XYZ file of C-alpha atoms in Angstrom:
652
model
C -47.701 -80.983 -155.666
C -44.194 -80.815 -154.300
C -42.000 -82.542 -151.727
C -39.078 -81.193 -149.710
C -35.842 -83.189 -149.828
C -33.401 -83.515 -146.877
C -31.118 -80.830 -148.375
C -34.058 -78.388 -148.507
C -34.652 -78.600 -152.256
C -38.222 -78.688 -153.574
C -39.173 -81.606 -155.802
C -42.033 -80.953 -158.201
C -44.329 -83.989 -158.592
C -47.654 -84.806 -160.206
C -50.751 -84.835 -157.926
C -51.061 -88.075 -155.982
C -47.375 -88.906 -156.448
C -45.852 -91.710 -154.412
C -42.386 -92.311 -152.976
C -41.661 -94.377 -156.106
C -42.454 -91.301 -158.243
C -40.235 -89.127 -156.042
C -37.316 -91.566 -156.279
C -37.714 -91.748 -160.066
C -37.723 -87.960 -160.295
C -34.457 -87.806 -158.352
C -32.664 -90.367 -160.512
C -32.829 -93.849 -162.067
C -30.295 -95.313 -159.625
C -32.347 -94.274 -156.609
C -35.567 -95.409 -158.292
C -34.089 -98.915 -158.604
C -32.741 -99.008 -155.031
C -35.722 -97.341 -153.327
C -37.647 -99.417 -150.812
C -39.835 -96.755 -149.143
C -39.688 -93.271 -147.648
C -40.026 -91.229 -144.512
C -42.614 -88.492 -145.075
C -43.136 -85.953 -142.288
C -41.605 -88.465 -139.881
C -43.949 -91.314 -140.924
C -42.890 -94.529 -142.691
C -44.334 -94.824 -146.217
C -43.937 -97.569 -148.786
C -43.525 -96.890 -152.497
C -47.277 -97.200 -153.158
C -49.022 -94.782 -150.800
C -49.513 -91.218 -152.115
C -47.353 -88.629 -150.366
C -48.858 -85.583 -148.629
C -48.428 -82.372 -150.576
C -45.450 -80.386 -149.291
C -44.134 -83.271 -147.191
C -40.529 -83.401 -146.048
C -39.331 -86.727 -147.450
C -36.303 -89.001 -147.289
C -36.106 -91.913 -149.724
C -35.144 -95.219 -148.089
C -33.073 -98.078 -149.470
C -32.260 -101.506 -148.081
C -29.333 -99.939 -146.199
C -31.698 -97.948 -143.959
C -32.861 -99.417 -140.623
C -36.522 -98.831 -141.542
C -36.201 -101.540 -144.205
C -36.592 -104.136 -141.434
C -40.091 -102.953 -140.533
C -41.165 -102.998 -144.175
C -40.106 -106.563 -144.949
C -41.316 -107.935 -141.611
C -44.779 -106.553 -142.369
C -44.789 -108.094 -145.822
C -43.668 -111.425 -144.339
C -46.868 -111.488 -142.264
C -48.826 -111.361 -145.542
C -46.546 -113.973 -147.114
C -47.191 -116.241 -144.132
C -50.972 -115.783 -144.414
C -50.783 -116.674 -148.109
C -48.707 -119.765 -147.285
C -51.189 -120.891 -144.610
C -54.074 -120.631 -147.047
C -52.103 -122.694 -149.572
C -51.482 -125.342 -146.912
C -55.188 -125.602 -146.109
C -56.046 -125.626 -149.828
C -53.882 -128.744 -150.175
C -55.948 -130.258 -147.360
C -59.203 -129.599 -149.195
C -60.333 -126.305 -147.652
C -61.439 -123.200 -149.531
C -59.356 -119.998 -149.011
C -62.244 -118.188 -147.285
C -62.369 -120.916 -144.635
C -59.117 -119.481 -143.256
C -60.388 -116.266 -141.676
C -57.698 -113.673 -141.044
C -57.662 -111.237 -138.121
C -54.518 -109.098 -137.737
C -50.853 -109.536 -138.677
C -48.622 -106.791 -137.238
C -44.892 -106.246 -136.976
C -43.431 -106.883 -133.504
C -39.942 -106.706 -132.033
C -37.657 -109.033 -134.036
C -40.461 -110.284 -136.276
C -44.183 -110.582 -136.904
C -47.265 -112.676 -136.212
C -50.680 -113.339 -137.706
C -53.877 -114.263 -135.848
C -56.256 -116.471 -137.792
C -59.365 -118.593 -137.400
C -58.549 -121.801 -139.272
C -60.867 -124.734 -140.109
C -58.646 -127.137 -138.133
C -55.833 -126.501 -135.638
C -52.291 -126.069 -136.842
C -49.546 -128.151 -135.205
C -45.878 -127.427 -134.539
C -44.931 -129.839 -137.328
C -46.868 -127.605 -139.768
C -44.479 -124.698 -139.263
C -41.681 -126.067 -141.511
C -44.281 -126.738 -144.217
C -45.583 -123.160 -144.010
C -42.045 -121.784 -143.963
C -41.161 -123.763 -147.108
C -44.162 -122.263 -148.903
C -43.148 -118.788 -147.689
C -39.700 -119.218 -149.226
C -41.301 -120.208 -152.525
C -43.468 -117.053 -152.443
C -40.428 -114.888 -151.673
C -38.435 -116.522 -154.482
C -41.312 -115.897 -156.919
C -40.733 -112.142 -156.444
C -44.453 -111.360 -156.517
C -45.100 -107.641 -157.062
C -47.231 -105.837 -154.469
C -50.032 -103.464 -155.367
C -51.986 -101.034 -153.189
C -55.603 -100.099 -153.904
C -58.400 -98.336 -152.051
C -62.094 -99.293 -151.803
C -65.158 -97.360 -150.597
C -66.469 -98.561 -147.234
C -69.569 -100.227 -148.708
C -67.536 -102.154 -151.265
C -64.973 -103.187 -148.636
C -67.720 -104.502 -146.357
C -69.311 -106.346 -149.268
C -65.956 -108.000 -149.978
C -65.967 -109.691 -146.542
C -69.714 -110.034 -145.932
C -70.547 -113.520 -144.678
C -66.946 -114.640 -145.192
C -64.674 -112.994 -142.614
C -66.263 -111.484 -139.463
C -62.909 -110.203 -138.216
C -62.136 -108.001 -141.209
C -65.777 -106.886 -141.240
C -65.519 -105.762 -137.607
C -62.229 -103.953 -138.245
C -63.774 -102.009 -141.147
C -66.894 -101.143 -139.143
C -64.774 -99.826 -136.249
C -62.622 -97.565 -138.411
C -63.556 -93.851 -138.498
C -65.730 -92.854 -141.464
C -63.025 -90.570 -142.848
C -60.281 -93.212 -142.791
C -59.145 -94.570 -146.131
C -59.616 -98.330 -146.567
C -56.503 -99.634 -148.291
C -55.711 -103.156 -149.486
C -52.471 -104.803 -150.529
C -52.332 -107.473 -153.196
C -49.292 -109.644 -153.927
C -49.234 -111.790 -157.059
C -52.270 -112.579 -159.216
C -55.600 -114.279 -158.614
C -54.153 -117.737 -159.309
C -51.028 -117.386 -157.182
C -51.436 -114.453 -154.857
C -52.993 -112.924 -151.791
C -54.946 -109.776 -150.926
C -55.461 -108.302 -147.455
C -57.017 -105.269 -145.799
C -53.987 -103.352 -144.533
C -52.667 -99.854 -143.822
C -49.160 -100.931 -144.893
C -46.350 -100.169 -145.396
C -44.727 -102.965 -147.422
C -41.774 -103.717 -149.672
C -42.475 -103.378 -153.423
C -42.213 -107.101 -154.126
C -41.723 -110.335 -152.168
C -38.308 -110.802 -153.771
C -37.012 -107.824 -151.767
C -37.481 -109.785 -148.536
C -34.177 -111.151 -147.143
C -34.274 -114.953 -146.732
C -33.235 -114.783 -143.067
C -36.559 -115.600 -141.407
C -38.004 -118.457 -139.402
C -41.385 -119.424 -137.927
C -40.892 -119.991 -134.225
C -44.099 -120.959 -132.437
C -47.866 -121.314 -132.263
C -50.033 -119.770 -129.560
C -53.639 -119.035 -128.746
C -54.885 -115.436 -128.713
C -58.341 -114.085 -127.961
C -59.774 -111.822 -130.628
C -58.886 -108.292 -129.551
C -57.526 -109.623 -126.274
C -61.027 -110.234 -124.910
C -61.500 -113.617 -123.182
C -65.215 -113.547 -124.080
C -64.362 -113.447 -127.802
C -63.215 -116.328 -130.059
C -59.841 -117.929 -129.476
C -57.645 -117.567 -132.569
C -54.433 -119.281 -133.608
C -51.352 -117.069 -133.630
C -48.241 -117.931 -135.636
C -45.034 -116.152 -134.614
C -42.088 -115.542 -136.906
C -38.742 -113.793 -136.690
C -36.920 -112.015 -139.504
C -33.603 -110.218 -139.864
C -31.567 -108.394 -142.444
C -28.606 -110.789 -142.269
C -27.934 -114.457 -141.479
C -25.608 -113.384 -138.664
C -28.415 -111.441 -136.962
C -30.770 -114.417 -137.265
C -28.210 -116.861 -135.888
C -27.335 -114.510 -133.033
C -30.996 -114.168 -132.117
C -31.505 -117.946 -132.143
C -28.399 -118.357 -129.984
C -29.783 -115.756 -127.563
C -33.051 -117.668 -127.340
C -31.275 -120.918 -126.509
C -29.072 -119.131 -124.002
C -32.137 -117.535 -122.433
C -33.757 -120.968 -122.035
C -30.587 -122.270 -120.400
C -30.434 -119.273 -118.078
C -34.167 -118.935 -117.351
C -34.372 -118.200 -113.630
C -37.400 -120.485 -113.254
C -35.470 -123.423 -114.728
C -32.325 -122.695 -112.716
C -34.368 -122.052 -109.581
C -35.732 -125.592 -109.774
C -32.447 -127.258 -110.792
C -30.402 -125.521 -108.082
C -33.168 -125.831 -105.454
C -33.453 -122.079 -104.872
C -37.199 -121.357 -104.877
C -40.536 -122.868 -105.819
C -44.095 -121.705 -106.442
C -46.932 -123.846 -105.114
C -50.491 -123.686 -106.429
C -51.651 -124.646 -102.933
C -50.006 -121.524 -101.516
C -51.172 -119.350 -104.399
C -50.152 -118.059 -107.816
C -47.383 -115.507 -107.804
C -46.385 -116.180 -104.175
C -42.837 -117.626 -104.209
C -41.479 -119.972 -101.555
C -37.751 -119.596 -100.927
C -35.917 -122.888 -100.402
C -32.906 -123.099 -98.045
C -30.229 -122.432 -100.669
C -32.138 -119.570 -102.268
C -32.969 -118.176 -98.836
C -29.287 -118.172 -97.951
C -28.364 -116.161 -101.065
C -31.215 -113.739 -100.508
C -30.173 -113.276 -96.873
C -26.630 -112.551 -98.032
C -28.018 -109.888 -100.364
C -30.114 -108.408 -97.570
C -27.180 -108.374 -95.132
C -25.018 -106.764 -97.789
C -27.575 -104.008 -98.407
C -28.201 -103.533 -94.663
C -24.544 -102.801 -93.926
C -24.070 -100.804 -97.120
C -27.090 -98.573 -96.417
C -26.195 -98.129 -92.755
C -22.848 -96.775 -93.907
C -24.802 -94.291 -96.065
C -26.826 -93.028 -93.103
C -30.076 -94.987 -93.469
C -32.235 -95.906 -90.476
C -34.101 -99.207 -90.673
C -37.772 -99.520 -89.787
C -40.473 -102.204 -89.814
C -44.047 -101.672 -90.957
C -47.105 -103.994 -90.946
C -48.268 -105.975 -93.957
C -51.785 -104.473 -93.838
C -53.208 -101.031 -93.180
C -56.519 -99.256 -92.810
C -58.165 -98.142 -96.054
C -57.934 -94.521 -94.869
C -54.146 -94.583 -95.276
C -54.423 -95.620 -98.921
C -57.090 -93.017 -99.662
C -54.705 -90.365 -98.408
C -51.804 -91.754 -100.443
C -53.946 -91.977 -103.584
C -53.556 -95.728 -103.990
C -57.241 -96.540 -103.546
C -58.509 -93.869 -105.937
C -55.880 -94.571 -108.626
C -54.339 -97.995 -107.948
C -57.213 -100.077 -106.579
C -57.321 -102.571 -109.474
C -53.738 -103.577 -108.646
C -54.486 -104.167 -104.955
C -55.880 -107.237 -103.240
C -59.513 -107.193 -102.129
C -60.196 -105.526 -98.758
C -60.312 -107.387 -95.456
C -63.139 -106.327 -93.142
C -62.119 -106.065 -89.476
C -64.546 -104.701 -86.853
C -66.488 -102.781 -89.458
C -63.430 -101.211 -91.090
C -61.645 -102.095 -94.302
C -57.981 -103.093 -94.342
C -55.762 -103.785 -97.347
C -52.577 -105.745 -97.907
C -50.002 -103.045 -98.518
C -49.053 -102.459 -102.175
C -46.358 -99.905 -101.273
C -44.219 -99.100 -98.249
C -44.182 -95.329 -98.714
C -47.475 -94.439 -96.925
C -46.268 -96.339 -93.855
C -42.928 -94.517 -93.903
C -44.715 -91.181 -94.156
C -46.564 -91.974 -90.944
C -43.247 -92.801 -89.246
C -41.988 -89.389 -90.370
C -45.089 -87.779 -88.851
C -44.644 -89.581 -85.521
C -42.873 -86.548 -84.053
C -42.167 -82.955 -85.175
C -39.167 -82.394 -87.427
C -36.825 -79.472 -87.898
C -34.305 -78.757 -90.613
C -31.657 -80.264 -88.298
C -33.360 -83.679 -88.673
C -33.019 -83.622 -92.454
C -32.164 -85.430 -94.550
C -33.941 -88.351 -92.860
C -33.343 -91.663 -94.640
C -35.780 -94.466 -93.717
C -35.114 -97.938 -95.106
C -37.006 -101.219 -94.974
C -36.944 -104.634 -96.548
C -40.689 -104.292 -96.988
C -42.875 -107.060 -98.369
C -45.721 -105.794 -100.544
C -48.647 -107.476 -102.301
C -50.075 -106.551 -105.669
C -52.813 -108.244 -107.652
C -51.171 -109.089 -110.948
C -53.261 -110.902 -113.564
C -52.400 -114.601 -113.594
C -51.443 -114.445 -117.274
C -48.714 -111.898 -116.525
C -47.063 -113.804 -113.662
C -43.537 -115.020 -114.371
C -41.531 -116.615 -111.584
C -39.774 -113.995 -109.472
C -39.798 -111.272 -112.122
C -43.557 -110.746 -111.936
C -45.085 -111.921 -108.664
C -47.965 -111.014 -106.381
C -45.874 -110.901 -103.229
C -42.308 -109.590 -103.151
C -39.889 -107.741 -100.886
C -38.521 -104.356 -101.869
C -35.102 -102.955 -101.039
C -37.017 -99.814 -100.206
C -36.068 -96.449 -98.736
C -37.483 -92.944 -98.536
C -35.360 -89.859 -98.117
C -37.031 -86.789 -96.605
C -35.092 -83.650 -97.405
C -35.362 -79.958 -98.182
C -35.359 -78.721 -101.771
C -31.802 -77.479 -101.313
C -30.670 -81.013 -100.401
C -32.199 -82.836 -103.385
C -29.171 -82.725 -105.699
C -26.773 -83.896 -102.992
C -29.091 -86.778 -102.028
C -29.481 -87.839 -105.656
C -25.687 -87.851 -105.994
C -25.433 -90.140 -102.966
C -28.043 -92.505 -104.416
C -26.219 -92.638 -107.772
C -22.969 -93.425 -105.936
C -24.733 -96.195 -103.995
C -26.072 -97.691 -107.222
C -22.556 -97.701 -108.668
C -21.002 -99.368 -105.612
C -23.638 -102.078 -105.313
C -23.738 -102.985 -108.996
C -19.941 -103.048 -109.175
C -19.808 -105.474 -106.232
C -22.250 -107.748 -108.060
C -20.243 -107.613 -111.269
C -22.969 -105.778 -113.222
C -21.580 -103.273 -115.718
C -24.109 -103.063 -118.558
C -26.506 -100.570 -116.975
C -27.321 -96.906 -117.349
C -29.790 -94.338 -116.041
C -32.904 -92.977 -117.703
C -34.064 -89.530 -116.663
C -37.830 -90.017 -116.922
C -39.506 -86.710 -117.709
C -43.115 -85.483 -117.986
C -44.933 -84.888 -121.268
C -47.094 -81.866 -120.542
C -48.179 -81.429 -124.161
C -49.483 -84.934 -124.874
C -50.527 -86.097 -121.398
C -51.749 -83.135 -119.325
C -54.208 -85.420 -117.466
C -51.293 -87.252 -115.857
C -48.732 -84.495 -115.407
C -50.845 -81.347 -115.103
C -49.197 -78.071 -116.019
C -45.511 -77.257 -115.995
C -44.627 -75.337 -112.835
C -41.713 -74.501 -110.559
C -41.986 -77.854 -108.763
C -41.371 -79.727 -112.011
C -38.688 -77.331 -113.256
C -36.748 -77.306 -109.970
C -36.959 -81.090 -109.581
C -35.726 -81.800 -113.099
C -32.918 -79.271 -112.697
C -31.827 -80.893 -109.414
C -31.650 -84.380 -110.962
C -29.824 -83.093 -114.046
C -27.280 -81.405 -111.761
C -26.701 -84.693 -109.906
C -26.195 -86.563 -113.166
C -23.780 -83.984 -114.520
C -21.746 -83.859 -111.296
C -21.384 -87.632 -111.123
C -20.744 -88.050 -114.840
C -23.304 -90.879 -114.884
C -24.293 -92.334 -118.250
C -27.943 -91.512 -118.930
C -30.629 -91.051 -121.548
C -33.938 -89.182 -121.350
C -37.429 -90.642 -121.586
C -40.208 -88.142 -122.308
C -43.537 -89.132 -120.742
C -41.957 -91.753 -118.434
C -42.187 -89.676 -115.229
C -44.661 -90.489 -112.450
C -47.622 -88.192 -111.824
C -45.902 -86.878 -108.680
C -42.510 -86.038 -110.145
C -39.549 -86.936 -112.371
C -37.503 -90.050 -111.684
C -34.210 -91.711 -112.437
C -34.714 -95.302 -113.635
C -31.912 -97.850 -113.746
C -31.950 -99.518 -117.162
C -30.263 -102.865 -117.602
C -29.786 -105.322 -120.447
C -31.006 -108.885 -119.998
C -29.335 -112.011 -121.375
C -31.623 -111.566 -124.406
C -30.177 -108.115 -124.981
C -33.513 -106.600 -124.046
C -33.598 -103.337 -122.118
C -35.468 -103.456 -118.826
C -35.968 -101.261 -115.761
C -34.578 -102.991 -112.675
C -34.654 -100.194 -110.083
C -35.753 -96.599 -109.671
C -35.078 -93.348 -107.872
C -38.166 -91.103 -107.804
C -38.654 -87.519 -106.727
C -41.997 -86.749 -105.074
C -43.215 -83.224 -104.350
C -46.977 -83.960 -104.344
C -47.660 -86.807 -101.874
C -45.822 -85.107 -98.945
C -48.437 -82.340 -99.175
C -51.272 -84.889 -99.166
C -49.954 -86.342 -95.920
C -49.309 -82.951 -94.382
C -45.609 -83.690 -93.927
C -43.641 -80.697 -92.721
C -40.548 -79.512 -90.926
C -39.507 -76.254 -89.319
C -36.907 -74.479 -91.450
C -34.069 -72.182 -90.352
C -36.458 -69.208 -90.242
C -38.860 -70.981 -87.908
C -41.413 -71.459 -90.700
C -43.236 -74.649 -91.623
C -42.062 -76.189 -94.883
C -43.026 -79.327 -96.824
C -40.150 -81.748 -97.434
C -39.396 -83.393 -100.741
C -39.443 -87.203 -100.719
C -37.062 -89.354 -102.729
C -38.381 -92.898 -103.252
C -35.448 -95.186 -104.048
C -34.852 -98.923 -104.331
C -31.270 -99.861 -105.191
C -32.058 -103.490 -105.976
C -35.701 -102.789 -106.781
C -37.183 -105.888 -105.201
C -34.897 -108.616 -103.899
C -37.016 -111.141 -105.805
C -36.680 -109.461 -109.195
C -33.026 -108.586 -108.684
C -32.364 -112.195 -107.662
C -34.058 -113.425 -110.867
C -32.028 -111.036 -113.016
C -28.793 -111.929 -111.216
C -29.507 -115.661 -111.490
C -29.908 -115.303 -115.264
C -26.968 -112.890 -115.467
C -24.655 -115.421 -113.801
C -26.415 -118.549 -115.166
C -26.405 -119.721 -111.543
C -22.611 -119.414 -111.236
C -22.794 -117.338 -108.064
C -19.537 -115.816 -106.849
C -17.823 -117.393 -103.883
C -19.133 -114.870 -101.345
C -22.763 -115.511 -102.362
C -22.703 -119.264 -102.952
C -24.679 -121.225 -100.335
C -22.109 -124.028 -100.694
C -18.670 -122.614 -101.400
C -16.860 -125.931 -101.665
C -17.631 -129.629 -101.670
C -15.135 -132.176 -100.416
C -14.972 -135.368 -102.492
C -13.145 -138.241 -100.759
C -11.830 -140.757 -103.292
C -12.893 -143.678 -101.079
C -14.434 -144.279 -97.652
C -11.020 -144.466 -95.986
C -10.478 -140.802 -96.881
C -13.648 -139.625 -95.101
C -11.815 -138.963 -91.834
C -9.357 -136.598 -93.546
C -12.207 -134.885 -95.410
C -13.944 -134.240 -92.087
C -10.733 -132.732 -90.643
C -10.459 -130.364 -93.617
C -14.158 -129.453 -93.403
C -13.817 -128.694 -89.677
C -10.932 -126.269 -90.323
C -12.873 -124.537 -93.098
C -16.064 -124.204 -91.024
C -14.028 -122.799 -88.130
C -13.088 -120.003 -90.550
C -16.762 -119.451 -91.475
C -16.463 -121.087 -94.887
C -19.405 -123.091 -96.196
C -18.389 -126.611 -97.112
C -20.076 -129.986 -97.509
C -18.709 -133.525 -97.762
C -20.063 -135.832 -100.453
C -19.936 -139.132 -98.567
C -22.271 -141.018 -100.887
C -21.161 -144.477 -102.056
C -20.700 -143.186 -105.607
C -17.659 -143.098 -107.867
C -15.475 -139.994 -107.609
C -16.243 -138.854 -111.179
C -19.977 -139.089 -110.527
C -19.611 -136.925 -107.399
C -17.555 -134.361 -109.310
C -20.153 -134.263 -112.093
C -22.988 -133.730 -109.603
C -21.089 -130.889 -107.936
C -20.533 -129.268 -111.327
C -24.249 -129.518 -112.121
C -24.991 -127.821 -108.800
C -22.522 -125.078 -109.832
C -20.401 -125.405 -106.672
C -17.473 -122.944 -107.014
C -14.776 -125.283 -105.645
C -14.525 -129.078 -105.735
C -11.872 -130.385 -103.332
C -10.759 -133.957 -104.002
C -8.866 -135.768 -101.224
C -7.111 -139.138 -101.337
C -3.993 -140.800 -99.936
C -1.590 -138.227 -101.378
C -3.565 -135.266 -100.045
C -4.064 -136.822 -96.594
C -0.339 -137.473 -96.272
C 0.698 -133.980 -97.433
C -2.090 -131.989 -95.709
C -3.362 -130.668 -99.024
C -6.428 -130.755 -101.239
C -6.754 -131.091 -105.013
C -8.646 -127.955 -106.106
C -10.927 -128.019 -109.144
C -12.414 -124.589 -109.713
C -15.551 -123.887 -111.695
C -14.766 -122.984 -115.345
C -10.995 -123.362 -114.760
C -9.296 -126.206 -116.629
C -6.122 -126.399 -114.556
C -6.238 -128.276 -111.257
C -4.188 -127.079 -108.276
C -2.785 -128.695 -105.153
C -2.986 -126.392 -102.113
C -2.233 -126.753 -98.447
C -5.450 -126.466 -96.449
C -4.300 -123.322 -94.627
C -3.394 -121.622 -97.924
C -6.765 -122.553 -99.431
C -8.591 -121.127 -96.423
C -6.717 -117.821 -96.628
C -7.330 -117.568 -100.390
C -11.059 -118.218 -99.986
C -11.380 -115.707 -97.136
C -9.618 -113.052 -99.213
C -11.900 -113.669 -102.176
C -15.002 -113.515 -99.986
C -13.779 -110.306 -98.366
C -13.091 -108.718 -101.752
C -16.348 -110.095 -103.210
C -14.472 -111.434 -106.235
C-alpha cells in the first residue's frame, strides 16, 4: 500500500500500515515526535491502520489536533481511576459499568453506573489517581474483536457496552483500546483515537463536576453518573479557563438579576416566564425607547399584533406543519383552534395584505416589540437567555428584488450604530448559506432565488466592508441569512441576532405588489431583529457589563449620601435640582454610617455616589465618587448636572 504526503510524494508502506509506520518510514525524528495523523481529512492515532492511498499528514504535539487525542485518552484514564477507587472500597471492577466517555469542548466526560454514588469530595481522589496513571506512562494498544467475541466479553457484566455493540452496523469494526497490563491497566470498547501512551498527556487537567445523565438521553432509561473534566495543552490555558469560569459565575445574569433586583422567575407564574422588576423594567424601557427612535429614523413603521391567532394563520405560514412541537397547546374558542403566537411574521404579512401595494409603497418596513411564546423543554430553560415568553425587537422589510442589497446595507449600518452605542465591539456577521449536497430535504435544489439572494447579501457585505465568515448549512429553509455572532464572557461564540432573507413564505401568503409595468410581483421579505429579543440581549448585556450599566441606562444614576441627619435638607435641595433636569437620583436617608451607605451603593453598582456634609452645603458642591474611579472630585451642583446630561446625551 502507499500513502500520499502533503508535498505530493508517495510513501510506500506494508499492507495494514499505521501512522506510526508512516512516521518511521519518513524519519526517526518524526517517528519519536509523532502523536497521530490526519488521513483523508480524518483524525487517526498511531495504532489504526491507514486506508490505502490516503493523503496523510503526520501530527506532533505542536498540532492543534493533539488536544482532541489527549482529552479522549484522559476519559479512559479517569474511568481506570474510578475503578481503582471503588476497588479500594471493596467493589469488583465489573461492578463499575461504563457507558460512554467522549471528548467535549474544553475537556471530556464519562457516564458510568457505579455501585454507590460518587460525591464531590471524591473528585480530588480520582484526579490524584489519574495523575499517577499519567506519570506511569502506560502504553496504549489497539485490538479488534469479532462481534460474537466482543459480546461475550460483556455478557452479563455491562449492559451498556452490550447495547452499543448490538446497535453498531454489522460491517463496523469493533475496536478496543488497552492501557497498561492486566494488573495495572484498563481496556475499553472505543473507536479512538488516542495518544500512544498516558505519559504523553499534559498534566494540565482537572475534574470539575458530577452530574446525572440518562442513558442515551432517554428519561425512561437508567440514570447514570457523569464526571466532567477539563484539559489543556498548557498551564496558562487551564488557569485562564478557570478564571473565565469564576468570572462567568460572578457575571451570571441570573445571579446579577437577583442581586440588583432586575427580574425574577416565579414557579407560580410558570417556568420560563420572566417577571421584570421596577429597575429591570426601567432599563428595558430605555432600550425599547432607544430602538423606537433609532428605527423611526431609519423609516420603520410601528404596529401592534395580538398574542394569539387562529390555527389557519399558522398552517399558511408553515409553523403548524413544521414547528408545532415548539408551540404551546391550542386553545379552543367557539369550535376553532387558536395558538399563542410563536413568531410575529405571519401577523405582519396580514398587515401587508390589508390593502393593495404598488412599487411606490416599497420598501415597507414594519416593526414591533412583539411578545412571542414558545414551548421550550424545562431542562433547557435558562433565565432570560432561554425562556418560554420573550419580546422580540422584530421587523419585516417588504421590498423588490432590486432593493434587497440596499436594504441589507441599511440593516448592517443599523447593527453597527446600535452595538457601538452599547459599547459592544467583539461581534461579526456570519453569512449562513444552504448545503444543497448534504441536506436537499431542507434546502431543495439550487435555483435563481437562492443564487440571487446570496449574491445580494454578499454585495451588501462587500459594500459595507463588514467583517464576516460563512457558515455552510446554516441557512433557513426559506433563504440565506446574516447572523450576528458575538463572544460571551466565557469566550464562547453565540448568535445574538439575525437578518434573514425570505423568498418562499411571501408566495405562501399570496403577498404581491404592482410593479412599474403594471404587473403583479411577489415581494421579498427581510426578517430582522437588531437586538434579537430584548430579554436575551438584556441578559447578554448584563453579563457583558457585569451589571455596571452606563449612566444613560442606569435606573439610579446617582445616590446622595448625607454624612448626618442635619445634611438631609441640603441633600434634598441637590436632588430637587437634579430631578428638575431629568436625572435619576435617590437619597440614602437611613440611620446608617456613611461608609455603610457608600458600600451598599457600590454593591448596587450605582454609577455616582454623591457625599454631602458641612463643607459641601456651605460651598454648594458635592463630593463625587465614581464607580471604578479611585480619585474623588468636588464639583459644584450645576457643573455636575451639566456633565451628567452631556454623558447621557452622548451615551458614554
